[in-house]
Amino acid sequence: MRNPFAGQRMTKADVVAGVPGAIGGVPDGMAAGMLAGVSPVHGLYASLAGRFFGGMGTSTRLMVITTTSASALAAGSVLTDLDPEDRSAAMVVLTLIGGIAMIAAAALRLGRYTRFVSHSVMTGFLLGVAANIVFGQLPVLVGAPSEGSVAALKAVHVVLHPRQIHWPSAVVGGLAIVLLVALARTRFRTVASLAGLIVPTALVIGLGWDGVATVSDSGEIPRGFPLPQVPELSVLSPSLIAGALAVTVIVLVQGAGVAESSPNPSGSRAKTDRDFCAQGIGNVFAALFRGMPVGGSVGQTAINVSSGARTRWAAMWSGLWILVILVALSGVVGRVPMPTLAAILIVAAVGSMDPDRVMAIWSSGTISRTALGVTFVATLLLPVTSAVGVGVAISLLMQMNQEAIDLKVVRLRVEGDHLLESTVPKRLSDNEIVILDVYGSLFYAGARTLQTRLPDPTGATGCVVILRLRGRASVSSTFLHIIADYARRLDEVGGRLYLSGIDPQIRAVWTDELLDSQGIEIEFYPASSTIGESTLSAYADAEVRIDQRRRS
């Protein structure tokens, strides 16, 4: 097995670069736990384990594997209907299942399928997640009760009932937002989250505002060095497994985005399946340390890069620094006001919204706008796991639709030893030879589109159609059905279908026995190393066939 640390010697720069990541990771981890509806400690432990253990095997060397808002919100939506006493145990089991699923995805080499999730769908989903975070955390920010089945309705309830706002909580939350926004524009931006945590906490303690909710209200904060534990598998259920798989999809697609936004400094290409495995390992260890789902984080990876990280050791050191902070300050963690965590989530959510990206997608056409809008609305109105299903379905529909739209059929005319493109005739003429070339996919929808663009042989006699298939190593059964039907139509009028540029793999499937059993007559011309040679050979044979027909 290849050593993941080959050529990755730890440097002093990596040790130092891990500090800002840890400082930002502590409040982010706690906020993620709150967002998921469990104790913030789950987020802290996940940040620790994900960064260290997941960071060992990443192909994207500067990737930071930690809690993310999207995975936290998705995991929280899975646990909504569970008894509050079971949520912590269920969160750990969900994380374990997700980790195993990610490792399995890596083993099955499923990384290549992330490209089928369209950019517009993913942007709509993340935009919806950001909006849900802002709406959902508003009641916590101002210490007000909320009602509503979705986050947007909860925010509306707060706005319509201002008398229910707990003003000390609102002051604490507002102060945290001011600090986060103000410091983010200065050279102290790496400690903005920590300042937004410490200053409001000191204010609450100093003024004795006991009415402000704190982290300890969500459960007991363990002290000392965290030790691994075996997850309670008694809470395992089909819905938990389904939810874990939905979280897996979110984490892996986001992780692929991190690889694109933070390429390796050495110029080496990241391997998606290896990143899948690293994130899976991070989740397995996060579960063992009572954590929640983790994945590649765009924001934390950006902090890692800007802090001077050179190898994967930087992400691992940020996990170790979180451990130091957790052990040394575990008693203080419980006194952190909940409105400050809500402020961190809201500022991060607003910052993740990219108007330029949305406008670029919006101007790309009706299909992209529809995908963006539908996914965004689905994320606002449906549980996140259901919204993921809607997004995946839209991506597949877009892919099939694009296959159909992008398919182009042209006619090739023989001019000496050259082939020139021209328009495909709608109908064939008597004893006519038509060479067709196809650009685009011939799977499913593409094959059906081809069917509508083949020239009609009705009324013509003795015509020959040569369909050029060079460069296609496989085709769908739908395409075989369509070709078989067209070959029969040509045969009915005394014509014939020739297939040129045929790959040996296709010919091995379309055997003479198979064609005979279906009553199909097709002439095959295998591809050669000379482009156009098989097509010209087919054309020459077609001319001989038509000459013989005319003489008879």
PDB file of C-alpha atoms in Angstrom, residues 45-46 49 53 92-93 95-96 226-231 281-292:
ATOM      1  CA  TYR A  45     -15.448  16.063  18.682  1.00  0.00           C
ATOM      2  CA  ALA A  46     -16.261  15.719  14.978  1.00  0.00           C
ATOM      3  CA  ALA A  49     -11.487  13.551  14.600  1.00  0.00           C
ATOM      4  CA  PHE A  53      -7.875  11.071  10.960  1.00  0.00           C
ATOM      5  CA  VAL A  92     -23.339   8.985  16.142  1.00  0.00           C
ATOM      6  CA  VAL A  93     -24.782   5.939  14.350  1.00  0.00           C
ATOM      7  CA  THR A  95     -22.172   9.346  11.173  1.00  0.00           C
ATOM      8  CA  LEU A  96     -20.803   5.794  11.316  1.00  0.00           C
ATOM      9  CA  PRO A 226     -12.181  12.409  24.929  1.00  0.00           C
ATOM     10  CA  LEU A 227     -12.010   8.631  24.593  1.00  0.00           C
ATOM     11  CA  PRO A 228     -13.474   6.514  21.784  1.00  0.00           C
ATOM     12  CA  GLN A 229     -16.711   4.652  22.436  1.00  0.00           C
ATOM     13  CA  VAL A 230     -18.706   2.007  20.591  1.00  0.00           C
ATOM     14  CA  PRO A 231     -21.840   3.553  19.007  1.00  0.00           C
ATOM     15  CA  ILE A 281     -12.351   7.418   7.524  1.00  0.00           C
ATOM     16  CA  GLY A 282     -12.903  10.843   9.081  1.00  0.00           C
ATOM     17  CA  ASN A 283     -16.571  10.006   9.658  1.00  0.00           C
ATOM     18  CA  VAL A 284     -15.861   6.574  11.121  1.00  0.00           C
ATOM     19  CA  PHE A 285     -13.482   8.076  13.687  1.00  0.00           C
ATOM     20  CA  ALA A 286     -15.849  10.991  14.289  1.00  0.00           C
ATOM     21  CA  ALA A 287     -18.498   8.420  15.231  1.00  0.00           C
ATOM     22  CA  LEU A 288     -16.096   6.607  17.550  1.00  0.00           C
ATOM     23  CA  PHE A 289     -15.461   9.920  19.317  1.00  0.00           C
ATOM     24  CA  ARG A 290     -19.209  10.682  19.538  1.00  0.00           C
ATOM     25  CA  GLY A 291     -19.100  13.204  16.718  1.00  0.00           C
ATOM     26  CA  MET A 292     -21.386  14.132  13.832  1.00  0.00           C
TER      27      MET A 292
END
